XYZ file of C-alpha atoms in Angstrom:
375
model
C -50.543 13.281 -4.156
C -49.263 10.542 -6.449
C -46.495 9.337 -4.145
C -47.176 5.601 -3.979
C -44.027 4.604 -5.846
C -41.796 7.424 -4.676
C -39.164 6.762 -2.015
C -39.303 8.116 1.518
C -36.442 10.476 2.290
C -35.453 10.979 5.946
C -33.486 13.855 7.421
C -32.023 14.232 10.898
C -32.106 17.678 12.518
C -30.193 18.296 15.748
C -31.930 20.901 17.916
C -34.369 21.924 15.186
C -35.917 25.375 15.067
C -38.860 25.134 17.445
C -41.120 27.475 15.473
C -40.649 25.465 12.282
C -41.133 22.223 14.214
C -44.415 23.491 15.650
C -45.596 24.427 12.171
C -44.737 21.157 10.401
C -46.028 19.050 13.304
C -49.388 20.788 13.380
C -49.709 20.610 9.593
C -49.098 16.860 9.656
C -51.350 16.387 12.699
C -54.247 17.936 10.761
C -53.865 15.229 8.086
C -53.510 12.279 10.434
C -55.642 10.691 13.125
C -53.180 10.530 16.005
C -53.891 9.965 19.662
C -53.718 12.728 22.265
C -50.069 11.949 23.068
C -48.994 12.728 19.504
C -50.956 15.979 19.383
C -49.009 19.223 19.409
C -50.833 20.062 22.629
C -48.945 17.242 24.383
C -45.722 17.256 22.332
C -45.351 21.028 22.314
C -45.980 21.273 26.063
C -43.494 18.449 26.671
C -40.813 20.186 24.600
C -41.343 23.510 26.362
C -41.387 22.056 29.881
C -38.976 19.124 29.686
C -36.566 19.240 26.747
C -33.466 21.328 26.090
C -31.752 19.333 23.341
C -33.504 17.018 20.912
C -33.221 15.333 17.528
C -35.963 15.547 14.895
C -36.440 12.712 12.421
C -38.376 14.095 9.468
C -39.627 11.891 6.642
C -40.847 13.246 3.329
C -42.001 12.041 -0.066
C -41.099 14.686 -2.556
C -41.881 17.975 -0.846
C -44.562 16.524 1.453
C -43.747 15.735 5.093
C -45.174 12.286 5.881
C -43.538 11.391 9.206
C -42.070 13.057 12.302
C -40.490 11.827 15.515
C -38.459 13.475 18.283
C -35.618 11.776 20.136
C -33.861 12.818 23.333
C -30.428 11.361 24.020
C -29.213 10.424 27.486
C -25.676 9.315 28.363
C -25.019 6.116 30.256
C -24.494 6.538 33.999
C -21.699 3.968 33.931
C -18.132 5.330 34.038
C -16.084 4.931 30.835
C -19.259 4.120 28.902
C -19.840 6.501 26.009
C -23.043 4.853 24.825
C -26.316 6.756 24.793
C -29.942 5.801 25.010
C -32.271 7.678 22.666
C -35.848 8.051 23.868
C -38.802 8.628 21.565
C -40.918 11.484 22.967
C -39.440 10.854 26.426
C -36.274 12.040 28.166
C -34.859 9.167 30.222
C -35.236 11.320 33.334
C -37.476 9.557 35.861
C -39.006 12.774 37.138
C -39.826 14.075 33.663
C -40.999 10.730 32.321
C -43.520 10.409 35.131
C -45.757 12.366 32.756
C -46.239 8.898 31.226
C -46.886 8.910 27.499
C -48.935 6.039 26.027
C -49.590 4.896 22.447
C -46.180 6.381 21.673
C -45.222 6.314 17.999
C -43.951 8.377 15.118
C -46.488 10.866 13.764
C -47.283 9.312 10.373
C -49.465 10.132 7.391
C -51.767 7.074 7.337
C -51.638 6.275 3.615
C -47.837 5.888 3.713
C -47.548 4.607 7.262
C -45.827 1.295 6.517
C -43.027 2.458 4.292
C -42.542 5.692 6.231
C -42.138 3.839 9.532
C -39.626 1.477 7.896
C -37.584 4.376 6.526
C -37.648 6.290 9.807
C -36.667 3.231 11.829
C -33.775 2.569 9.470
C -32.592 6.163 9.845
C -32.899 6.061 13.628
C -31.123 2.737 14.056
C -28.367 3.195 11.462
C -27.733 6.948 11.531
C -28.500 7.942 15.133
C -28.414 5.001 17.549
C -25.154 3.329 16.533
C -23.968 1.296 19.516
C -26.571 2.882 21.780
C -30.181 2.024 22.586
C -33.478 3.068 21.026
C -36.115 3.288 23.782
C -39.760 3.310 22.727
C -42.988 3.201 24.673
C -45.336 2.905 26.139
C -46.293 1.707 22.658
C -48.594 -0.867 21.194
C -46.965 -4.254 20.850
C -44.939 -4.826 17.692
C -45.124 -1.269 16.339
C -41.338 -0.907 16.176
C -40.378 -4.509 15.480
C -39.127 -3.461 12.055
C -35.901 -2.742 13.952
C -35.450 -6.504 14.290
C -35.129 -6.907 10.522
C -32.208 -4.463 10.697
C -30.413 -6.854 13.055
C -31.369 -5.204 16.344
C -32.323 -7.128 19.468
C -35.357 -6.273 21.582
C -35.802 -6.239 25.344
C -39.122 -5.525 27.054
C -38.718 -3.537 30.291
C -42.397 -2.911 31.090
C -45.697 -4.172 29.786
C -49.383 -3.852 30.527
C -52.852 -4.244 29.082
C -54.746 -1.200 27.778
C -58.531 -1.240 28.208
C -61.063 0.632 26.113
C -64.829 0.840 25.812
C -65.654 1.151 22.101
C -69.013 2.895 21.825
C -69.426 1.815 18.205
C -69.944 -1.762 19.347
C -72.665 -0.635 21.746
C -74.410 1.504 19.144
C -74.186 -1.157 16.420
C -75.862 -3.642 18.762
C -78.393 -1.090 20.077
C -76.967 -1.792 23.533
C -76.993 0.540 26.545
C -74.075 0.821 28.934
C -75.994 -1.106 31.598
C -76.795 -3.896 29.147
C -73.107 -4.200 28.224
C -72.082 -4.845 31.833
C -72.022 -8.123 33.678
C -74.723 -8.786 36.280
C -72.128 -8.367 39.020
C -70.902 -5.079 37.534
C -74.423 -3.635 37.325
C -75.146 -4.692 40.903
C -71.975 -3.089 42.292
C -72.603 0.171 40.440
C -76.239 0.436 41.525
C -75.358 -0.342 45.127
C -72.567 2.243 45.092
C -74.844 4.855 43.522
C -77.475 4.280 46.227
C -74.859 4.626 48.951
C -73.555 7.902 47.552
C -77.059 9.263 46.871
C -77.814 8.792 50.557
C -75.207 11.531 51.132
C -76.935 13.891 48.713
C -77.334 14.488 45.008
C -74.395 13.311 42.898
C -73.035 16.215 40.848
C -70.280 16.482 38.256
C -68.586 19.871 38.058
C -66.538 20.095 34.851
C -64.008 22.907 34.603
C -64.614 25.116 31.575
C -62.001 27.804 32.221
C -58.296 27.645 32.953
C -58.846 29.094 36.422
C -61.478 26.478 37.284
C -59.336 23.651 35.940
C -56.279 24.681 37.954
C -58.456 24.707 41.083
C -59.762 21.197 40.337
C -56.204 20.012 39.679
C -55.228 21.414 43.091
C -58.196 19.597 44.696
C -56.854 16.328 43.277
C -53.468 16.676 44.979
C -54.253 15.624 48.582
C -56.369 12.648 47.473
C -53.670 11.420 45.101
C -50.805 11.862 47.560
C -52.756 10.094 50.308
C -53.332 7.157 47.967
C -49.866 6.909 46.410
C -47.424 8.665 48.766
C -45.341 11.818 48.663
C -41.912 10.378 47.868
C -40.025 10.387 44.568
C -41.618 7.922 42.165
C -44.908 7.844 44.064
C -47.654 10.413 43.433
C -46.938 12.701 40.507
C -48.237 15.541 42.665
C -45.101 15.230 44.792
C -43.034 15.881 41.649
C -42.617 19.605 40.738
C -41.745 18.693 37.133
C -44.991 16.761 36.767
C -47.019 19.634 38.195
C -45.299 22.232 36.008
C -46.058 20.230 32.873
C -49.719 19.818 33.773
C -50.156 23.452 34.697
C -48.874 24.244 31.193
C -51.076 21.605 29.554
C -54.157 22.853 31.406
C -53.497 26.462 30.395
C -53.200 25.414 26.754
C -55.888 22.760 26.524
C -58.885 23.457 28.746
C -60.614 26.175 26.795
C -60.263 24.182 23.547
C -62.015 21.268 25.280
C -59.069 18.878 24.965
C -58.103 18.879 28.660
C -61.114 18.036 30.830
C -61.131 17.904 34.630
C -64.191 16.720 36.550
C -64.887 17.144 40.258
C -67.541 14.673 41.446
C -69.472 15.002 44.727
C -72.358 13.371 46.561
C -73.922 16.245 48.443
C -70.946 17.842 50.174
C -68.935 14.597 50.129
C -66.287 14.452 47.379
C -65.865 11.276 45.334
C -62.774 12.828 43.786
C -61.316 14.164 40.558
C -61.139 12.542 37.125
C -58.652 14.058 34.666
C -59.455 13.158 31.050
C -58.458 14.207 27.564
C -60.980 14.661 24.753
C -59.290 14.329 21.385
C -60.437 13.001 18.026
C -63.933 12.464 19.443
C -62.485 10.023 21.972
C -62.156 10.229 25.741
C -58.780 9.287 27.241
C -58.769 8.657 30.978
C -55.456 9.969 32.297
C -55.620 10.309 36.082
C -57.935 9.883 39.043
C -57.632 11.243 42.559
C -60.330 9.576 44.641
C -61.701 9.857 48.143
C -61.321 6.511 49.924
C -61.938 7.933 53.404
C -65.567 6.839 53.643
C -65.764 3.665 55.685
C -68.443 1.912 53.655
C -66.644 -0.645 51.476
C -69.564 -0.677 49.037
C -68.898 2.937 48.084
C -66.694 2.644 44.996
C -65.617 6.115 43.858
C -63.748 5.061 40.708
C -66.422 2.716 39.456
C -69.155 5.255 40.167
C -67.356 8.259 38.671
C -66.444 6.471 35.455
C -69.957 5.058 35.076
C -71.398 8.573 35.168
C -68.752 9.988 32.819
C -69.152 7.121 30.336
C -72.905 7.745 30.250
C -72.204 11.415 29.541
C -69.668 10.580 26.799
C -72.143 8.220 25.141
C -74.844 10.882 25.176
C -72.398 13.421 23.724
C -71.668 11.178 20.727
C -68.079 10.297 21.577
C -66.561 7.252 19.861
C -64.853 5.590 22.808
C -63.746 5.837 26.417
C -60.128 4.740 26.612
C -58.847 3.693 30.042
C -55.364 3.119 28.583
C -52.768 1.024 30.438
C -53.068 -0.518 33.885
C -55.122 -3.298 35.398
C -57.414 -1.461 37.799
C -60.502 -3.584 38.344
C -63.052 -1.027 37.156
C -61.308 -0.834 33.771
C -62.088 -4.512 33.205
C -65.680 -3.930 34.317
C -66.387 -1.476 31.504
C -63.992 -2.378 28.682
C -64.912 -4.304 25.556
C -61.484 -3.982 23.881
C -57.969 -4.811 25.030
C -54.509 -4.224 23.562
C -50.935 -4.685 24.730
C -48.656 -1.810 25.696
C -44.943 -2.099 26.373
C -41.669 -0.212 26.704
C -38.930 -1.752 24.578
C -35.187 -1.280 24.221
C -33.742 -1.967 20.748
C -29.978 -2.467 20.434
C -27.557 -3.995 17.987
C -25.824 -7.082 19.453
C -22.565 -6.432 21.297
C -20.543 -8.529 23.690
C -20.957 -5.988 26.482
C -24.727 -6.122 26.037
C -24.681 -9.901 26.398
C -22.791 -9.541 29.689
C -25.247 -6.880 30.897
C -28.186 -9.113 29.990
C -26.719 -11.976 32.004
C -26.182 -9.757 35.048
C -29.660 -8.293 34.665
C -31.134 -11.787 34.589
C -29.398 -12.632 37.849
C -30.660 -9.429 39.444
C -34.247 -10.075 38.358
C -34.232 -13.322 40.295
C -34.324 -11.164 43.408
C -36.627 -8.350 42.261
C -40.188 -8.059 41.073
C -39.446 -6.142 37.874
C -40.161 -2.643 36.629
C -43.545 -0.982 36.928
C -44.408 2.631 36.163
C -44.744 5.165 38.944
C -48.340 6.081 39.738
C -49.465 9.343 38.222
């Protein structure tokens, strides 16, 4: 593949053939090292459950596909406003986007990543977006800032810190999980373990079949709703679109080992459910549904469950345990790496946008800003 000096050619396909899209995406995925959210497991399930119309941006060098990205357009809700927002691997629908993609990006062949991203961004901004908005995220900071060199302006609408425990650092330093923790962290975990062990043996039941996984997912629902609420924008379990997507994902991903649901108990007392992804020899923590009904404040279900699952992942030879975005305290306890995640809007400057920005600034003086809905 002597493509170093060859140009990247981008094509735009409106409502592409889904069978062909599945084929080219999976072929490119095999050659890349994407995260779980750019796997066909996630993208294909999202398309089937959430998307009617979409736009495919396909980049190639010669006859080789080197980049792919899928946009969904959404019209402005304002009357007499013909502008659209175009979402990368999202829809703009609050109920559908509660699925919450992270590390969002184009799917790119690593050796041509830089010039392919530049070409795809140029195509998106100049051939698709026009006077609309390109919405990306939750993505790592700066990934799409090439749009700024095209004259676009950027607005951040949500941001967070992503936390990860890189096992390579532990192994390189011949360090156990306990040794990597602070004295306070070790003390809290040991105390919590003793409290739970007084209820009975702590067991982790990991679903290995679709039927088992759907049952564990159902067990998570009451815990999650009790914690986050049953109204729109609260627990994802109160959202039929969210549940439909995850039923599909579970049916497609459990028996391959990519979708992993754990039910943790101390004796007969449930600690709760941890919903993870295993992809590329990494663990991605997606969702927890925990039992906070026990009155003892020293019983910490999240801290305890993740401690046990991290120990298991280390023993299984995984490369990392990625807590992803959000500032839950136990993430900071375990993590040895941090990165920034954000949702950005990219737009070309227009007078109407300047007016909107001014009005938005006035509104934000009286609000606390945008945060994602809990899963």
